[in-house]
Coordinates of C-alpha atoms and ligand atoms in Angstrom, one line a residue:
X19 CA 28.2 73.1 18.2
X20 CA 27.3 74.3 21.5
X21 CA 27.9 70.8 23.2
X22 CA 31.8 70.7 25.0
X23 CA 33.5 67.2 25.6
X24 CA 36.7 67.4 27.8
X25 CA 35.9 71.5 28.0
X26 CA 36.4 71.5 24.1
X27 CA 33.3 72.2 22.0
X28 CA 32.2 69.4 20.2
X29 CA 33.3 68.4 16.9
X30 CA 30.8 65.8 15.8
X31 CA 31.9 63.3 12.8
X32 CA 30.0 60.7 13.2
X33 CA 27.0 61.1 11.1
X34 CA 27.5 58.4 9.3
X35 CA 25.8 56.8 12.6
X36 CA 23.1 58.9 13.9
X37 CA 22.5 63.1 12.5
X38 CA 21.7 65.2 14.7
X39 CA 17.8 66.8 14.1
X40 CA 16.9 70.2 13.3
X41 CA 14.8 72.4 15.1
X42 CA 12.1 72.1 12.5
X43 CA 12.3 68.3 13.2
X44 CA 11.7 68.4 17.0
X45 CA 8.7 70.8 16.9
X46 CA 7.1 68.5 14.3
X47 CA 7.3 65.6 16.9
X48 CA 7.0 67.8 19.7
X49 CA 3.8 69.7 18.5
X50 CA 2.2 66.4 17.8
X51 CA 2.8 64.8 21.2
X52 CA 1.4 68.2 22.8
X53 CA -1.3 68.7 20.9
X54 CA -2.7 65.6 19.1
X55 CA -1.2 62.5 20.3
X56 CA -3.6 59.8 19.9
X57 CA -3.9 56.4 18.1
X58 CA -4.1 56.3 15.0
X59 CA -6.6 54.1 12.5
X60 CA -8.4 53.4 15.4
X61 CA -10.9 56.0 17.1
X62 CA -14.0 57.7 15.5
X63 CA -13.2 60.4 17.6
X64 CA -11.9 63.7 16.4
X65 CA -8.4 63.8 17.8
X66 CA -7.6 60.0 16.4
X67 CA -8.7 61.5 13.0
X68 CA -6.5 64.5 13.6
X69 CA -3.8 62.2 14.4
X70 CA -4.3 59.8 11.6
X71 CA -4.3 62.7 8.9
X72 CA -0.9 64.1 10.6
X73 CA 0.5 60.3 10.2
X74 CA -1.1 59.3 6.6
X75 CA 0.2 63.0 5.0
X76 CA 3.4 62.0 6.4
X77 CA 3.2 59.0 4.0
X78 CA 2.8 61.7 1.2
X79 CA 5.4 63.8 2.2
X80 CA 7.9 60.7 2.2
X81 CA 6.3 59.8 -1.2
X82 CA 6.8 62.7 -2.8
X83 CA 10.4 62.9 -1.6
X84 CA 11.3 59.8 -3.1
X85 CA 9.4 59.9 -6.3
X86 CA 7.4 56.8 -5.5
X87 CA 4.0 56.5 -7.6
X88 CA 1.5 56.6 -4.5
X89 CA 1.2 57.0 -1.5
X90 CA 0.5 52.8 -0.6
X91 CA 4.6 52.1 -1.4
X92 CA 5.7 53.4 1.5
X93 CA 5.6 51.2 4.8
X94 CA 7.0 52.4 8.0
X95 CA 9.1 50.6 9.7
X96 CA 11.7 51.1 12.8
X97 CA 14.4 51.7 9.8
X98 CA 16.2 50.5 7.5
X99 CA 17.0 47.4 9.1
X100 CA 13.3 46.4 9.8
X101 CA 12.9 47.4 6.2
X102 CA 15.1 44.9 4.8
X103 CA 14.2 42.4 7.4
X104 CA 10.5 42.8 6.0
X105 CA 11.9 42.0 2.5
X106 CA 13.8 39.2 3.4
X107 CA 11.1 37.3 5.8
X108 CA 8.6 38.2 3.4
X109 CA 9.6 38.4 -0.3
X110 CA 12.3 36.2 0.2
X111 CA 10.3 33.9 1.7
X112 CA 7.7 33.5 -0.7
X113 CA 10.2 33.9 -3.6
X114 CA 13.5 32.4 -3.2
X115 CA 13.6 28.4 -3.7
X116 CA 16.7 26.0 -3.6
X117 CA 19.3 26.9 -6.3
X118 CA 18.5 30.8 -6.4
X119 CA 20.9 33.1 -5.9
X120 CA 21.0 36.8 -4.2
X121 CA 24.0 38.7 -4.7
X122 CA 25.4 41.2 -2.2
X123 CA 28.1 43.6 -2.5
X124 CA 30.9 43.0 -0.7
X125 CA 30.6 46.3 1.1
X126 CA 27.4 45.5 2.0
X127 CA 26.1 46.6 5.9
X128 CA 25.1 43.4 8.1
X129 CA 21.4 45.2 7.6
X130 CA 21.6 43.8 4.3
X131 CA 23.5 40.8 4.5
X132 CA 21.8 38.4 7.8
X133 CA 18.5 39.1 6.7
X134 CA 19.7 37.4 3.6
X135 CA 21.4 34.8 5.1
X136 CA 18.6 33.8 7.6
X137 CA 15.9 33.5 4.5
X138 CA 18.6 31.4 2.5
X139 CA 19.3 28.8 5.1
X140 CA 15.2 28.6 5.1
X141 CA 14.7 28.3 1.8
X142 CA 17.8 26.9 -0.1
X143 CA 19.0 29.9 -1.5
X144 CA 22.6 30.8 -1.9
X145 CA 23.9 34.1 -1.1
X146 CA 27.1 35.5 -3.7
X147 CA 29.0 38.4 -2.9
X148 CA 29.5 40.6 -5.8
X149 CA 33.0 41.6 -5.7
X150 CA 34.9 45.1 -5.1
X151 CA 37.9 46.7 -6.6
X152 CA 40.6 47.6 -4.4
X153 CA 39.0 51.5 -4.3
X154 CA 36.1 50.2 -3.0
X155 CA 33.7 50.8 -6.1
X156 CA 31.7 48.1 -6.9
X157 CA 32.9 45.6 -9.9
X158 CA 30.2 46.3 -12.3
X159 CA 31.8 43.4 -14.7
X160 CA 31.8 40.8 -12.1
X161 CA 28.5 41.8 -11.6
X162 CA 27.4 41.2 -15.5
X163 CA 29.0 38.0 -15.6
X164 CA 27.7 36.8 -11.9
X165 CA 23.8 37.7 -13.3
X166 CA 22.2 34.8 -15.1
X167 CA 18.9 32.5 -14.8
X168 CA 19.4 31.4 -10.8
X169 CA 19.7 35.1 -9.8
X170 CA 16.4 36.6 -7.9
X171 CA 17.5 39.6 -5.7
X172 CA 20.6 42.1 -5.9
X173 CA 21.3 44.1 -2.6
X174 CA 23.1 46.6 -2.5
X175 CA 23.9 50.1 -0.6
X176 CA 23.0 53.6 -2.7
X177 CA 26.0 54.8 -0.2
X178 CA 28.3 52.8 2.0
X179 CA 28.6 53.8 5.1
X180 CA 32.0 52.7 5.9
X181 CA 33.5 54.3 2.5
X182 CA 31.3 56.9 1.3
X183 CA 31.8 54.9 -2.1
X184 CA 28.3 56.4 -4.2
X185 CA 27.2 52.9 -6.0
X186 CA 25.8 52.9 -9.4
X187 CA 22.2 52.0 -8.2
X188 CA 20.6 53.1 -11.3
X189 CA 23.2 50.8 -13.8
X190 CA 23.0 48.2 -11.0
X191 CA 19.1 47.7 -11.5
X192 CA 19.2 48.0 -15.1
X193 CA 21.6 44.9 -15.3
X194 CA 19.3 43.5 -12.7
X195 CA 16.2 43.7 -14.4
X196 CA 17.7 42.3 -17.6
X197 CA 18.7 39.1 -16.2
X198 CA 15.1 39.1 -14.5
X199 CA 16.3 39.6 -10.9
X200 CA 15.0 42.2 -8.3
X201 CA 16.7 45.7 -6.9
X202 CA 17.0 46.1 -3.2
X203 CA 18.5 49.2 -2.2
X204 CA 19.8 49.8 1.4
X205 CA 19.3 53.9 0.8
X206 CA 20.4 54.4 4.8
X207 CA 23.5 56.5 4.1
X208 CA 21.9 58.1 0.3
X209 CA 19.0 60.0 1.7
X210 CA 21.0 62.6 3.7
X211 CA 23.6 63.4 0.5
X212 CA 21.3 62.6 -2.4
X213 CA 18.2 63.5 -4.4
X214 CA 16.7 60.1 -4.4
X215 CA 14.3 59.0 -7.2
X216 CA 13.0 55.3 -6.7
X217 CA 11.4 55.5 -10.0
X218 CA 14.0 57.0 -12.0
X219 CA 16.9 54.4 -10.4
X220 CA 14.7 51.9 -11.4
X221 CA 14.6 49.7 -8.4
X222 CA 11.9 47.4 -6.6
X223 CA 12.7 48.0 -2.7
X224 CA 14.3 50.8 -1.5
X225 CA 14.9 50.9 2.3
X226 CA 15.5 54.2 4.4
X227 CA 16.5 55.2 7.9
X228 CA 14.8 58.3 9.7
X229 CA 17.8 59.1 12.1
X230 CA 20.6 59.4 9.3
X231 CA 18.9 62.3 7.3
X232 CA 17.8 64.3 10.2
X233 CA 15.1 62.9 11.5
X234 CA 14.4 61.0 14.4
X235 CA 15.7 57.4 15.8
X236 CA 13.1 54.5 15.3
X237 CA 11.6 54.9 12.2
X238 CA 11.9 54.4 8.9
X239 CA 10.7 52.5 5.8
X240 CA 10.4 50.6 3.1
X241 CA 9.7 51.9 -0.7
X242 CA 8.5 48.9 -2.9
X243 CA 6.5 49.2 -5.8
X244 CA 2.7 47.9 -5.4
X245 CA 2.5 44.8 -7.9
X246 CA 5.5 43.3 -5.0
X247 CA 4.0 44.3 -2.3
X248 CA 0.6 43.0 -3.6
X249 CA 1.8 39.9 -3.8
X250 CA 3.9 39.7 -0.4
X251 CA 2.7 37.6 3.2
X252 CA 2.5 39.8 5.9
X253 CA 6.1 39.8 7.8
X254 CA 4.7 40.6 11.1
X255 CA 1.1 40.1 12.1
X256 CA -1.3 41.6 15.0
X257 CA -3.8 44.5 15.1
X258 CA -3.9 47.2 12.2
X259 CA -3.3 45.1 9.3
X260 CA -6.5 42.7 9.4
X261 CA -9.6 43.0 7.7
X262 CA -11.5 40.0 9.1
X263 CA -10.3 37.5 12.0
X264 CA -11.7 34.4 13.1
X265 CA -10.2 31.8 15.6
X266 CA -10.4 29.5 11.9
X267 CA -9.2 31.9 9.7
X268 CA -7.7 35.9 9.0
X269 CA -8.0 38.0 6.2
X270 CA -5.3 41.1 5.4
X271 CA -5.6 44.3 5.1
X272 CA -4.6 46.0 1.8
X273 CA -1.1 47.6 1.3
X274 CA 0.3 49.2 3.0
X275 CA -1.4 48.5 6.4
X276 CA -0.9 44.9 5.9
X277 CA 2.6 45.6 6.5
X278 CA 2.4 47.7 9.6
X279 CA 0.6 46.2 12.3
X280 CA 0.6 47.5 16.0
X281 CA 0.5 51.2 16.9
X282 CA 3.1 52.8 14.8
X283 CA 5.9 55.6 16.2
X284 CA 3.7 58.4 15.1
X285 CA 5.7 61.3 16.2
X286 CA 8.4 60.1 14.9
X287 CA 6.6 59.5 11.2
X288 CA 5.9 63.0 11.5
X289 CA 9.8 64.2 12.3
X290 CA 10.8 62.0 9.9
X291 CA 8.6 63.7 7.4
X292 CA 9.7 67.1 8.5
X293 CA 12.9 65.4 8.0
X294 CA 12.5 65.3 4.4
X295 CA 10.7 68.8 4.3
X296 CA 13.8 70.3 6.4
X297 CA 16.1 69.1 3.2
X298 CA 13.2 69.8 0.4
X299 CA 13.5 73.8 1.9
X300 CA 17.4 74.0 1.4
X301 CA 19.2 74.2 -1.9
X302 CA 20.3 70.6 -2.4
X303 CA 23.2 72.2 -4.4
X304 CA 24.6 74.3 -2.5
X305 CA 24.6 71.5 0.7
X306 CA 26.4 69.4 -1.7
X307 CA 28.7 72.0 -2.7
X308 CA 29.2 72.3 0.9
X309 CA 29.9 68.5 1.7
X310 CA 32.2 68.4 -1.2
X311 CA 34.1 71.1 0.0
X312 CA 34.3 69.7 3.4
X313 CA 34.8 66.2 2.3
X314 CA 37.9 67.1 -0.4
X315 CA 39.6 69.3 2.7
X316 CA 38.8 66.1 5.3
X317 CA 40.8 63.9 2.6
X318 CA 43.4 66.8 1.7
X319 CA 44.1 66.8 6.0
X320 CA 44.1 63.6 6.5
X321 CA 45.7 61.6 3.9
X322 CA 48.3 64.4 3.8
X323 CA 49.8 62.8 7.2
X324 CA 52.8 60.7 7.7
X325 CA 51.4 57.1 8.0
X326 CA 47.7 57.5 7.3
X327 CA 46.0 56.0 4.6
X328 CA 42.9 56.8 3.7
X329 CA 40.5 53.9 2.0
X330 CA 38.0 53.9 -0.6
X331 CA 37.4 56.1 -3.8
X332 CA 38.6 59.4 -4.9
X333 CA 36.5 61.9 -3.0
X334 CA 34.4 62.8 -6.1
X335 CA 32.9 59.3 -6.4
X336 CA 32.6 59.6 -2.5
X337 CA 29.4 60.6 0.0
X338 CA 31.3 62.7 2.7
X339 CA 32.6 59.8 4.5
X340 CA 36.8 59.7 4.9
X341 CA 37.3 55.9 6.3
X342 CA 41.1 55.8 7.1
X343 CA 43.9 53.4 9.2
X344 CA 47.1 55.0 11.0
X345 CA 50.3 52.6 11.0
X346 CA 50.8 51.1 13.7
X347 CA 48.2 52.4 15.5
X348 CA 44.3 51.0 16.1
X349 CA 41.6 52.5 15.3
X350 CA 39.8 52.6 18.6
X351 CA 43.0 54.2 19.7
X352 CA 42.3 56.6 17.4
X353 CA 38.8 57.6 18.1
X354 CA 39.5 57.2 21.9
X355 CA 42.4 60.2 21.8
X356 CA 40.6 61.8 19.3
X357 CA 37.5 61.9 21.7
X358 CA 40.2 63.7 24.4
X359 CA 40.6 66.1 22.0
X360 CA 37.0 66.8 21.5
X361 CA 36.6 65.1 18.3
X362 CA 33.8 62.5 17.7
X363 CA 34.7 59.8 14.9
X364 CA 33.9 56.4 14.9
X365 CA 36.0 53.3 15.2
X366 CA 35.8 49.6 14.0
X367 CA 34.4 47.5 11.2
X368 CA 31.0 49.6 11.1
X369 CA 29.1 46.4 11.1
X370 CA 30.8 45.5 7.7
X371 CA 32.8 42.8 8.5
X372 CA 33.3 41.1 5.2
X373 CA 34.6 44.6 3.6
X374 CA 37.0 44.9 6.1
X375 CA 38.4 41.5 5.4
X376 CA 38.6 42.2 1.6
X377 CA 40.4 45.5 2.6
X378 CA 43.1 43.3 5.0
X379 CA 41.6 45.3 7.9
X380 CA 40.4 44.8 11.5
X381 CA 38.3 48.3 11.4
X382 CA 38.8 51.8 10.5
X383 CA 38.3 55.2 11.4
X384 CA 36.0 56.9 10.0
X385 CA 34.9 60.8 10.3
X386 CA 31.3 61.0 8.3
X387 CA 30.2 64.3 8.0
X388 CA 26.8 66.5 7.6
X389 CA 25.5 69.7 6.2
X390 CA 26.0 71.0 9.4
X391 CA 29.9 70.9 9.9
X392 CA 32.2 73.4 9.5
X393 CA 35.9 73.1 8.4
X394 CA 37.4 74.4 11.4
X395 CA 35.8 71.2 13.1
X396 CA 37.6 69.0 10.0
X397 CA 40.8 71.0 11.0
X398 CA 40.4 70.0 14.8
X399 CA 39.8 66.5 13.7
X400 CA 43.6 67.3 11.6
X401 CA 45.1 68.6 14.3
X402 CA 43.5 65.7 16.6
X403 CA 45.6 63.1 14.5
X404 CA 48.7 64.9 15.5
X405 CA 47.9 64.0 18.8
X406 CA 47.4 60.8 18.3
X407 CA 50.4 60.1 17.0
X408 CA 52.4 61.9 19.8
X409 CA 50.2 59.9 22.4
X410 CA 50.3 56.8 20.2
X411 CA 54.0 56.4 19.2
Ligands
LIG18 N1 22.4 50.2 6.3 C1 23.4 51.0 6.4 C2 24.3 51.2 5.2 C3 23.7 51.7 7.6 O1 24.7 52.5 7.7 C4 22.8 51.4 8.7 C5 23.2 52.0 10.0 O2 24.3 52.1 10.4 C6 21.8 50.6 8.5 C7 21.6 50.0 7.3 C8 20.8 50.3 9.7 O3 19.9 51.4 9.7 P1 18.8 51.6 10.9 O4 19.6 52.1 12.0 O5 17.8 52.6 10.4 O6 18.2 50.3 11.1

């Protein structure tokens, strides 16, 4: 990376929080702000309708991408936590009655655990963690015997972001559906790793995040299949998502512009598409081959040194995420000497609070890595630990 922290070039490991964008991505947004920014849905004139076909085949793009049935299960949202907020406030809502149950994994991010627990003090509900195993996979069993007639909603994350731990979304919904509940995925950390298939995983809501695949910061969306999102209340209301007001009375638009009301971040649909069309050109394999590689050296490096432990799975049931504690030593510490060194990692409970209290930790470090990274940056994040532990102890 041409970027230099402390006059070292910049080894960035924190994708797991923001990706960087590709060139691809930036002239998508760029070249609509330059040459047809305008609103869109609005205007009869030409450059609205140029704008409004830019933002609407961005819709298909993300469609496609996802293997969603059409076009009207997509919403666009800020990301993924508006996404889930939408299901919550308005599924929830409408759904969830005293008594029910929604069950969270335990390694669930806040995204997808407040949103829950906001709706539930409304309506009655009663949130139920599904519980972990001490390698941070899920416990599928616990899950089979939590499922039964009060359950209405399972959340959980395709990847966690604090882990890496890959869930088993697909096994997840099918125990799910069985017991009658619904399948929320929080997809924020999958999208960048995985081939996602909404409709072969088998799930109801699927919520993504723009920035951590590539694409830009502020948008996302929601995947939910039509029959829900039919029958959902609007979760925010305004202009765009109307069909008829009165001071008396409103009528709604259909789906999915009854879900997206004000002007939209349009430019940043469109980089989020060419998001997905950046990873669509590359050969998924070869980029997971890649991550693999890099993730198996990044565990190899550090779990090889004296006092570090690193949490969660075995690195083949892992996204390239290596979450690990030093003894002694904190893990803001860590990141901050780490950071001299010119290594970017993050440090701290990565807004999963109740997994690092199952794990008997304040916070970790974590490096998260991306198609982009190279293993000499995974050996200066190595040789960075040595560091710390001179500086540290
Ligand atoms: N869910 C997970 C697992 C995440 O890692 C994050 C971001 O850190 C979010 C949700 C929130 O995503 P967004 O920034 O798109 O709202």
């Amino acid at each position: 990376m041409a970027t230099r922290v402390h006059g070292r070039p910049l080894a960035y490991l924190d994708n797991a929080a923001t990706t960087h964008r590709p060139r691809a991505v930036l002239d998508a947004m760029d070249g609509f702000s330059r040459t047809s920014n305008a609103n869109v849905h609005r205007g009869v004139h030409r450059l609205s309708q140029v704008a409004t076909d830019a933002f609407e085949a961005a819709r298909e793009t993300v469609r496609i991408s996802i293997g969603a049935s059409e076009a009207a299960e997509v919403v666009f949202t800020k990301g993924c936590t508006e996404a889930i907020n939408l299901v919550a406030q308005s599924w929830g809502t409408a759904n969830l009655r005293e008594g029910d149950e929604v069950l969270l994994s335990t390694m669930e991010h806040h995204a997808n655990i407040v949103p829950w627990q906001v709706v539930a003090k409304a309506t009655g509900a009663r949130i139920r963690p599904i519980p972990i195993h001490d390698d941070g996979t899920l416990d599928l069993s616990a899950l089979d015997t939590m499922l039964g007639p009060k359950t209405r909603l399972v959340g959980i994350a395709h990847v966690s972001n604090s882990l890496g731990t890959i869930n088993p979304v697909e096994e997840v919904a099918r125990l799910a559906r069985s017991a009658g509940a619904k399948v929320l995925v929080d997809g924020a950390q999958a999208l960048a790793h995985l081939p996602v298939d909404v409709r072969a995983l088998g799930v109801d809501f699927y919520a993504m995040s723009g920035h951590k695949m590539y694409g830009p910061m502020g948008v996302g969306g929601l995947y939910a299949r039509r029959e829900l999102l039919e029958e959902m209340p609007p979760y925010q209301t305004g202009g765009g998502m109307i069909r008829t007001v009165t001071f008396e009375e409103t009528t709604y638009a259909g789906v999915p512009d009854r879900f997206e009301p004000g002007t939209p971040n349009v430019a940043g649909v469109i980089g989020w598409a060419a998001a997905f069309e950046f990873l669509a050109g590359l050969d998924r394999k070869a980029v997971q081959h890649h991550e693999d590689d890099l993730l198996a050296l990044a565990s190899e490096l550090i779990g090889s040194q004296p006092g570090v432990h690193v949490l969660g799975p075995i690195p083949s049931s892992r996204a390239a995420v290596v979450s690990f504690v030093m003894d002694g030593i904190h893990p803001h510490d860590i990141g901050t000497v780490l950071d001299q060194e010119g290594v970017a990692i993050r440090a701290g409970h990565h807004c999963c609070m109740p997994l690092m209290a199952r794990l008997g930790v304040s916070g970790t470090a974590r490096a998260s890595l991306a198609l982009y990274n190279t293993g000499e940056e995974v050996h200066a994040l190595a040789k960075g630990l040595a560091r710390v532990r001179e500086v540290m102890t």
